Coordinates of C-alpha atoms in Angstrom, one line a residue:
X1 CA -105.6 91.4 85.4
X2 CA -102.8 94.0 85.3
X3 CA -104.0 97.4 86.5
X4 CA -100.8 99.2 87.3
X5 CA -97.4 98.8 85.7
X6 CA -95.1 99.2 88.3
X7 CA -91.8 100.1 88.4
X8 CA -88.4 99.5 90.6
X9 CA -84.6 100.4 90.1
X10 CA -81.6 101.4 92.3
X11 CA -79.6 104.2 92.6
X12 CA -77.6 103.7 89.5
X13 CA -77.4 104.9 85.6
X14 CA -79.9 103.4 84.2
X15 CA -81.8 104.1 81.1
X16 CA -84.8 103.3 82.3
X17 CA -83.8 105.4 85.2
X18 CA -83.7 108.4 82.6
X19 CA -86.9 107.5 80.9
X20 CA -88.4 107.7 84.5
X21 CA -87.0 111.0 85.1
X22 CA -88.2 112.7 81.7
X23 CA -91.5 111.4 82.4
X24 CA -91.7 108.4 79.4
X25 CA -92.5 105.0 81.7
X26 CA -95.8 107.0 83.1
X27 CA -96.6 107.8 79.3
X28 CA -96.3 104.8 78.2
X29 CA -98.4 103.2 81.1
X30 CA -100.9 106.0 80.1
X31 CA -101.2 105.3 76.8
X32 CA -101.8 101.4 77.8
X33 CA -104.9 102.3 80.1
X34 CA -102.7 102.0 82.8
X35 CA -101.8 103.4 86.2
X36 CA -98.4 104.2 87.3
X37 CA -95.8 103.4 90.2
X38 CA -92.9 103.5 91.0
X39 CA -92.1 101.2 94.4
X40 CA -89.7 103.5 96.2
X41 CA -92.7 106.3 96.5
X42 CA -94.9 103.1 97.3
X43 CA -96.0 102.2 100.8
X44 CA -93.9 100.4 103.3
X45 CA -95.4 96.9 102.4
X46 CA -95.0 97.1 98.6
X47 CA -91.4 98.4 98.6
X48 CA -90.6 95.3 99.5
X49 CA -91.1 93.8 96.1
X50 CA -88.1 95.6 94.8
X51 CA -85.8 92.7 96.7
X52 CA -88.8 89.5 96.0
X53 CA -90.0 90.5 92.5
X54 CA -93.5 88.8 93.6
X55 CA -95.5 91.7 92.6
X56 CA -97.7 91.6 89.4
X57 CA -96.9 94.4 86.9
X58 CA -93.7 94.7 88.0
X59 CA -90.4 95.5 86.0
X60 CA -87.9 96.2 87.9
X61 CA -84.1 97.1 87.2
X62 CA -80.9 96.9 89.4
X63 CA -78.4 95.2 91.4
X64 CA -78.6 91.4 90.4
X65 CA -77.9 89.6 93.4
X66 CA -81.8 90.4 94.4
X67 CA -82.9 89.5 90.7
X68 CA -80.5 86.1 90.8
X69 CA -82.0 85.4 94.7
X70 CA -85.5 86.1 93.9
X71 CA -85.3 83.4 90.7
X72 CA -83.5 80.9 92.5
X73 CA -86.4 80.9 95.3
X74 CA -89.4 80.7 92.5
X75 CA -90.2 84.3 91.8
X76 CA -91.9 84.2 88.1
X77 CA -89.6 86.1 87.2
X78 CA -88.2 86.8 83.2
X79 CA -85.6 88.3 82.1
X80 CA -85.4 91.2 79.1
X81 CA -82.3 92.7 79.6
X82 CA -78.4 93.6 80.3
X83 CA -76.8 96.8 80.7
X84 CA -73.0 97.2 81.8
X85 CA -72.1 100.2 83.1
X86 CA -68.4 100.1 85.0
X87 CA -69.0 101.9 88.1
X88 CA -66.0 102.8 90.6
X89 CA -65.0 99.6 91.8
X90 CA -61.9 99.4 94.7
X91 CA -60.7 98.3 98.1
X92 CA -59.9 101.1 100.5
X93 CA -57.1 100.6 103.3
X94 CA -56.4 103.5 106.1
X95 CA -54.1 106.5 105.3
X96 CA -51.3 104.7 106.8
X97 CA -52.0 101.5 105.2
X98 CA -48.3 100.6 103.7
X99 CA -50.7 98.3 101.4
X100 CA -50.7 99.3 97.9
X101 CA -51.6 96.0 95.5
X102 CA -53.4 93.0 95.8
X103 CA -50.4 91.0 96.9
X104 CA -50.3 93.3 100.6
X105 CA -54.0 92.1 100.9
X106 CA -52.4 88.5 102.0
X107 CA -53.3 88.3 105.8
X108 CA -55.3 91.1 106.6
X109 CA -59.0 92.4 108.5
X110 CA -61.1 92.7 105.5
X111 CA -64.8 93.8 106.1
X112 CA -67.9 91.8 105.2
X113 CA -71.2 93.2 105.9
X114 CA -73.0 90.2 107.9
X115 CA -76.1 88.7 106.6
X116 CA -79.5 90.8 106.3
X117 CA -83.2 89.0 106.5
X118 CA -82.6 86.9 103.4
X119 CA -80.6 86.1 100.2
X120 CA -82.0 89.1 98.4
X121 CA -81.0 91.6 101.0
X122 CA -77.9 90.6 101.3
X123 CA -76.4 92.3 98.6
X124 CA -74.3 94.2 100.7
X125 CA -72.2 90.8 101.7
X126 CA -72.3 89.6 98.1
X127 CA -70.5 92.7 96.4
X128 CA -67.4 92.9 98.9
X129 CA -66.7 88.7 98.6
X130 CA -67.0 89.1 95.1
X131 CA -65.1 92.1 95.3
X132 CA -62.3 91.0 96.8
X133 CA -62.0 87.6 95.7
X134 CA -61.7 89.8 92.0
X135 CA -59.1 92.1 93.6
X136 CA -57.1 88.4 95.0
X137 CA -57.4 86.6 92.4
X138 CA -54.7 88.2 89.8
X139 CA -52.3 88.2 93.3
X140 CA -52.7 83.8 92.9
X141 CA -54.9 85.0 95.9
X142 CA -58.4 83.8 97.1
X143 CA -60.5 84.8 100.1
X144 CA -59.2 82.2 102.1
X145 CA -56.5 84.1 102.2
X146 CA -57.3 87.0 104.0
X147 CA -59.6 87.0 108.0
X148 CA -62.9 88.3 107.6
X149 CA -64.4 90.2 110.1
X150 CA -68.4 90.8 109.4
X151 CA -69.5 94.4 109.5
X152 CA -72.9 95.3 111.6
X153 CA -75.5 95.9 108.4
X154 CA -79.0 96.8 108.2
X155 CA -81.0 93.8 108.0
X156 CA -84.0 94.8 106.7
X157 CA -82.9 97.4 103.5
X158 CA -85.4 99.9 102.7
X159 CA -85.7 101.3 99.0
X160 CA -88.2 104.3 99.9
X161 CA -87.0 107.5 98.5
X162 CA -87.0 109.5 101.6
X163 CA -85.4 106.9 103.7
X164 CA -82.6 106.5 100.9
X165 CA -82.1 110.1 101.6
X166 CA -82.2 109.9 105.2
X167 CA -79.9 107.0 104.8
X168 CA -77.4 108.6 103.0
X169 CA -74.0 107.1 103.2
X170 CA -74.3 103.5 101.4
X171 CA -70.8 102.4 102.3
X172 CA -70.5 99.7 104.7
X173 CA -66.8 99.7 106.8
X174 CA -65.7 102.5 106.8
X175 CA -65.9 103.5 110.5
X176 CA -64.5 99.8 110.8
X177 CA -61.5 101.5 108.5
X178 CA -60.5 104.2 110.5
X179 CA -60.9 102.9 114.1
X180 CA -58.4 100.0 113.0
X181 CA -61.0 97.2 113.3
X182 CA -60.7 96.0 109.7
X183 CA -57.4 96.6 107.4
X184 CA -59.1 97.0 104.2
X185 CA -62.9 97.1 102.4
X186 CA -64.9 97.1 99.1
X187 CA -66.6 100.2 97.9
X188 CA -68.5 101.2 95.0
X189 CA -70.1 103.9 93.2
X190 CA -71.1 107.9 93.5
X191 CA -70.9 107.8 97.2
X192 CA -68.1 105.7 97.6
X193 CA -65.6 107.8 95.9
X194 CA -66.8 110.8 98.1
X195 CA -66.2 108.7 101.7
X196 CA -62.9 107.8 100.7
X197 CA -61.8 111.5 99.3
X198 CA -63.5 112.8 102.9
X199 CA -61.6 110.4 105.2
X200 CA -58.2 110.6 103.4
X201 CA -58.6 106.9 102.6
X202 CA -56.5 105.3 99.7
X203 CA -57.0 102.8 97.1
X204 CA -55.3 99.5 97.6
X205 CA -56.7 97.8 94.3
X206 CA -58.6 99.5 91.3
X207 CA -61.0 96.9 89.8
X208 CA -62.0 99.2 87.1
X209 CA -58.5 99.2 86.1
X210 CA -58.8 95.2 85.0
X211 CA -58.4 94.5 81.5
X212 CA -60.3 91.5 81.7
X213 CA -64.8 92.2 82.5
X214 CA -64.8 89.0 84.7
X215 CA -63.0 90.8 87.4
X216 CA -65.5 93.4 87.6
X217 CA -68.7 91.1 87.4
X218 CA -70.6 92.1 90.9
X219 CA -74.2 93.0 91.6
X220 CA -74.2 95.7 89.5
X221 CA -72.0 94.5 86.2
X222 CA -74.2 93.3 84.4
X223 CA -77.3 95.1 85.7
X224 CA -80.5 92.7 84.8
X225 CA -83.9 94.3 83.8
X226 CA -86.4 91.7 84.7
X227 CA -90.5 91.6 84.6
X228 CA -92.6 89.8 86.0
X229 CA -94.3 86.9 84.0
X230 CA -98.0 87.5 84.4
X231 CA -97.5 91.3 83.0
X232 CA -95.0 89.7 80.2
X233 CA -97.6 87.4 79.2
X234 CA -100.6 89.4 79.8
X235 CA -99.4 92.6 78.2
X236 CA -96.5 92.1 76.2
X237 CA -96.9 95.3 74.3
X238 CA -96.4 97.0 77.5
X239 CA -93.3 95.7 78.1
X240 CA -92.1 96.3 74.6
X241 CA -93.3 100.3 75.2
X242 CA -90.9 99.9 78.5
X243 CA -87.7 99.0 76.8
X244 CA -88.5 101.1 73.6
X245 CA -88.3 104.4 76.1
X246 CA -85.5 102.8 77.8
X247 CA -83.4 102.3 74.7
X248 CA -85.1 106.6 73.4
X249 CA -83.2 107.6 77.0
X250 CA -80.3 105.9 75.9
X251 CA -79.8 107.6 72.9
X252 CA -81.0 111.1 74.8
X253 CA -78.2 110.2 76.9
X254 CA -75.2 109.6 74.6
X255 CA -76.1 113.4 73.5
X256 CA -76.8 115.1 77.1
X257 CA -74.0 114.2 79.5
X258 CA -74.7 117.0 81.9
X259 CA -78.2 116.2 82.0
X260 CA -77.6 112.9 82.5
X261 CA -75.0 114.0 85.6
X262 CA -78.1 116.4 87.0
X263 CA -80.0 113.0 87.1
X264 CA -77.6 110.7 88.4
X265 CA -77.3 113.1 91.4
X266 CA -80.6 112.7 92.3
X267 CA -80.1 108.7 92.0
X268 CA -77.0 108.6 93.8
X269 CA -77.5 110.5 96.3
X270 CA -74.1 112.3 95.3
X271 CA -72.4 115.4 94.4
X272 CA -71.4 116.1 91.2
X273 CA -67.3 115.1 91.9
X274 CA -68.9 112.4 93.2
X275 CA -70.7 111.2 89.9
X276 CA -68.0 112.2 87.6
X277 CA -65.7 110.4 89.9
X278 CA -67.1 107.2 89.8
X279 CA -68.7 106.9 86.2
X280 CA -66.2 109.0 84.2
X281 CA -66.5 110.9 80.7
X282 CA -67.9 107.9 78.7
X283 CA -70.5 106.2 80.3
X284 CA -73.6 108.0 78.8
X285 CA -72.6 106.5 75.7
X286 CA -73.7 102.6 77.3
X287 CA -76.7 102.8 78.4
X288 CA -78.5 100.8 75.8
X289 CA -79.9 97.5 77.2
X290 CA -78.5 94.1 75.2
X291 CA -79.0 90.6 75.6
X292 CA -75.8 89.9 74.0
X293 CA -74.4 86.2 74.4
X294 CA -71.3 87.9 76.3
X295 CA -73.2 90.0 79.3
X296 CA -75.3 86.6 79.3
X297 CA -72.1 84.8 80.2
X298 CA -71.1 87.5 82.8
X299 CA -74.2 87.2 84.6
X300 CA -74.0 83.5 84.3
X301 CA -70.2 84.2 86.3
X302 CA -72.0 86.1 89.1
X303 CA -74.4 83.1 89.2
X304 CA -72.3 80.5 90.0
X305 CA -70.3 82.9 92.3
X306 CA -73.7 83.4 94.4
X307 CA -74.3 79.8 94.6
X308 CA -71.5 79.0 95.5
X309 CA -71.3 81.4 98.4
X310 CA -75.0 80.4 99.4
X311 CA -76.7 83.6 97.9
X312 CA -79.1 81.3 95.8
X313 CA -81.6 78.7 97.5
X314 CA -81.0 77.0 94.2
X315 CA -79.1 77.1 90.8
X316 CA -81.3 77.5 87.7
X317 CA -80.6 77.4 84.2
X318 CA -80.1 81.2 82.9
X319 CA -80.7 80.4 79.1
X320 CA -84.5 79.7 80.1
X321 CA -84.8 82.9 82.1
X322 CA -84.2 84.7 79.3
X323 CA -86.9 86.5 76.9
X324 CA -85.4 87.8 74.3
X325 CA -88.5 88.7 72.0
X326 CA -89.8 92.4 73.8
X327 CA -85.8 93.8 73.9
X328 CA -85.5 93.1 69.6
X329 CA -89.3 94.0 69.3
X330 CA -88.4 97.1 71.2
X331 CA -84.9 97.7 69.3
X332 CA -87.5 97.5 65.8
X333 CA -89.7 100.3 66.7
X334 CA -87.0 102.6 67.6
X335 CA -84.6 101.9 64.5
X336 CA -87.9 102.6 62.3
X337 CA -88.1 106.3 64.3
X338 CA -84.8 106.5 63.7
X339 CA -84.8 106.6 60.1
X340 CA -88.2 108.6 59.8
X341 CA -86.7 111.2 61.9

């Protein structure tokens, strides 16, 4: 029996990131009979669940190369929902770097972060081969194309809060970058865009800057929200309350971009240029979680990347991993509060 609903996310916009925040995921565990946690203010031996999804009561949203890894090796694990939210994507080369498109990639050093415990943890390694094989690819280029060279990377990640802050650069490569070791490496996010501005560093290829989503399909595009099955089946109503707050802090958000920014600073572990760098004007407004057949077929993309690239002990089929019922139960209750407001 469920006694505590707990919670897990990364250091991202996230709705349910923002429901957290203004205090809604603890009422609604309240209101259930239920207690409350959240896994990066957990002990040592419970953050771990935020990579393995093995803990009871869990919901948990983020990067999907842990979700995808934790399915593929038997986690019961279900999932509810999508968000996209296009978060600085690029490849950085030195100040002197006479590269400036994908084409000059052809050839050179690029950085990999090596491989970290497991599948899960390896996250870093899965964003920059995805990464640059997105950034090759409109060049007629693929990875084989380019020498790795594998970057020295934390092997066992943690996700407490106080060690994220501790921890607080999240770019892998860059020291790599500058002492001439590697010619070129993937970034992302908040933090990102502040390394490169404070070491002078220049973009080679802007993946945001694709027309086209599947060239910016990584661990974080989609973003899966994904609970585990004893609490789904156990207390669906729970779940149901989870998603209706995240989709209340979506529409709080499209209205409250500053606030959202004050948040996002605490999640990223960034400065405000940092934040408005890397998610823009417009991303408040896309916070609302979907199951839409088309971020469904993105994930599916990052899927068969990860197997193929030996991120998954084994492929799965996605359309049974999905439970659609608690996201449109969810999307019910808060249209009917919509029109009684």
């Amino acid at each position: 029996m469920t006694e505590t609903l707990w919670y897990t996310r990364c250091p991202v916009p996230t709705a349910s990131g923002l429901a957290h925040s203004l205090g809604w995921l603890g009422e609604t565990a309240a209101s259930a009979g239920l207690a409350f946690g959240v896994l990066q203010d957990a002990d040592p031996e419970l953050a771990g669940h935020h990579f393995l999804h093995d803990l009871s009561g869990l919901i948990r949203e983020g990067g999907n190369v842990p979700a995808l890894a934790a399915r593929a090796q038997g986690s019961p694990t279900r999932l509810i929902g999508l968000t996209w939210i296009d978060e600085s994507q690029a490849i950085l080369v030195g100040p002197e770097s006479p590269v400036t498109d994908a084409a000059g990639l052809a050839g050179l050093r690029v950085g990999i972060p090596a491989w970290a415990q497991d599948q899960a943890r390896s996250f870093p390694r899965a964003m920059a081969l995805h990464g640059f094989a997105n950034a090759l690819r409109p060049a007629g280029l693929t990875l084989s194309d380019v020498r790795v060279v594998e970057l020295d990377v934390e092997r066992e990640p943690q996700v407490r809060t106080e060690i994220q802050t501790a921890r607080r650069s999240v770019t892998w490569g860059v020291p790599e970058l500058l002492d001439g070791t590697v010619d070129a490496i993937y970034v992302k996010g908040a933090r990102a865009k502040e390394v490169a501005v404070e070491h002078g560093l220049r973009v080679a290829v802007d993946l945001d800057a694709s027309a086209t989503k599947h060239l910016r399909v990584n661990n974080g595009t989609p973003r899966p929200i994904t609970v585990h099955a004893d609490l789904l089946e156990s207390r669906p109503e729970v779940v149901v309350g989870f998603l209706a707050q995240s989709l209340r802090a979506a529409d709080w958000a499209a209205n409250d971009l500053d606030g959202v920014r004050t948040v996002l600073q605490r999640e990223t572990l960034s400065g405000p240029s940092g934040v408005v760098a890397a998610y823009g004007a417009e991303f408040h407004r896309g916070l609302h979680p979907s199951l839409t057949d088309e971020r469904v077929e993105l994930l599916g993309v990052q899927k068969q990347f990860l197997y193929t690239h030996g991120f998954l002990a084994a492929d799965f089929d996605l359309e049974s991993w999905v439970a659609p019922e608690p996201l449109a139960r969810a999307h019910e209750i808060v249209a009917a509060e919509r029109v009684s407001a």
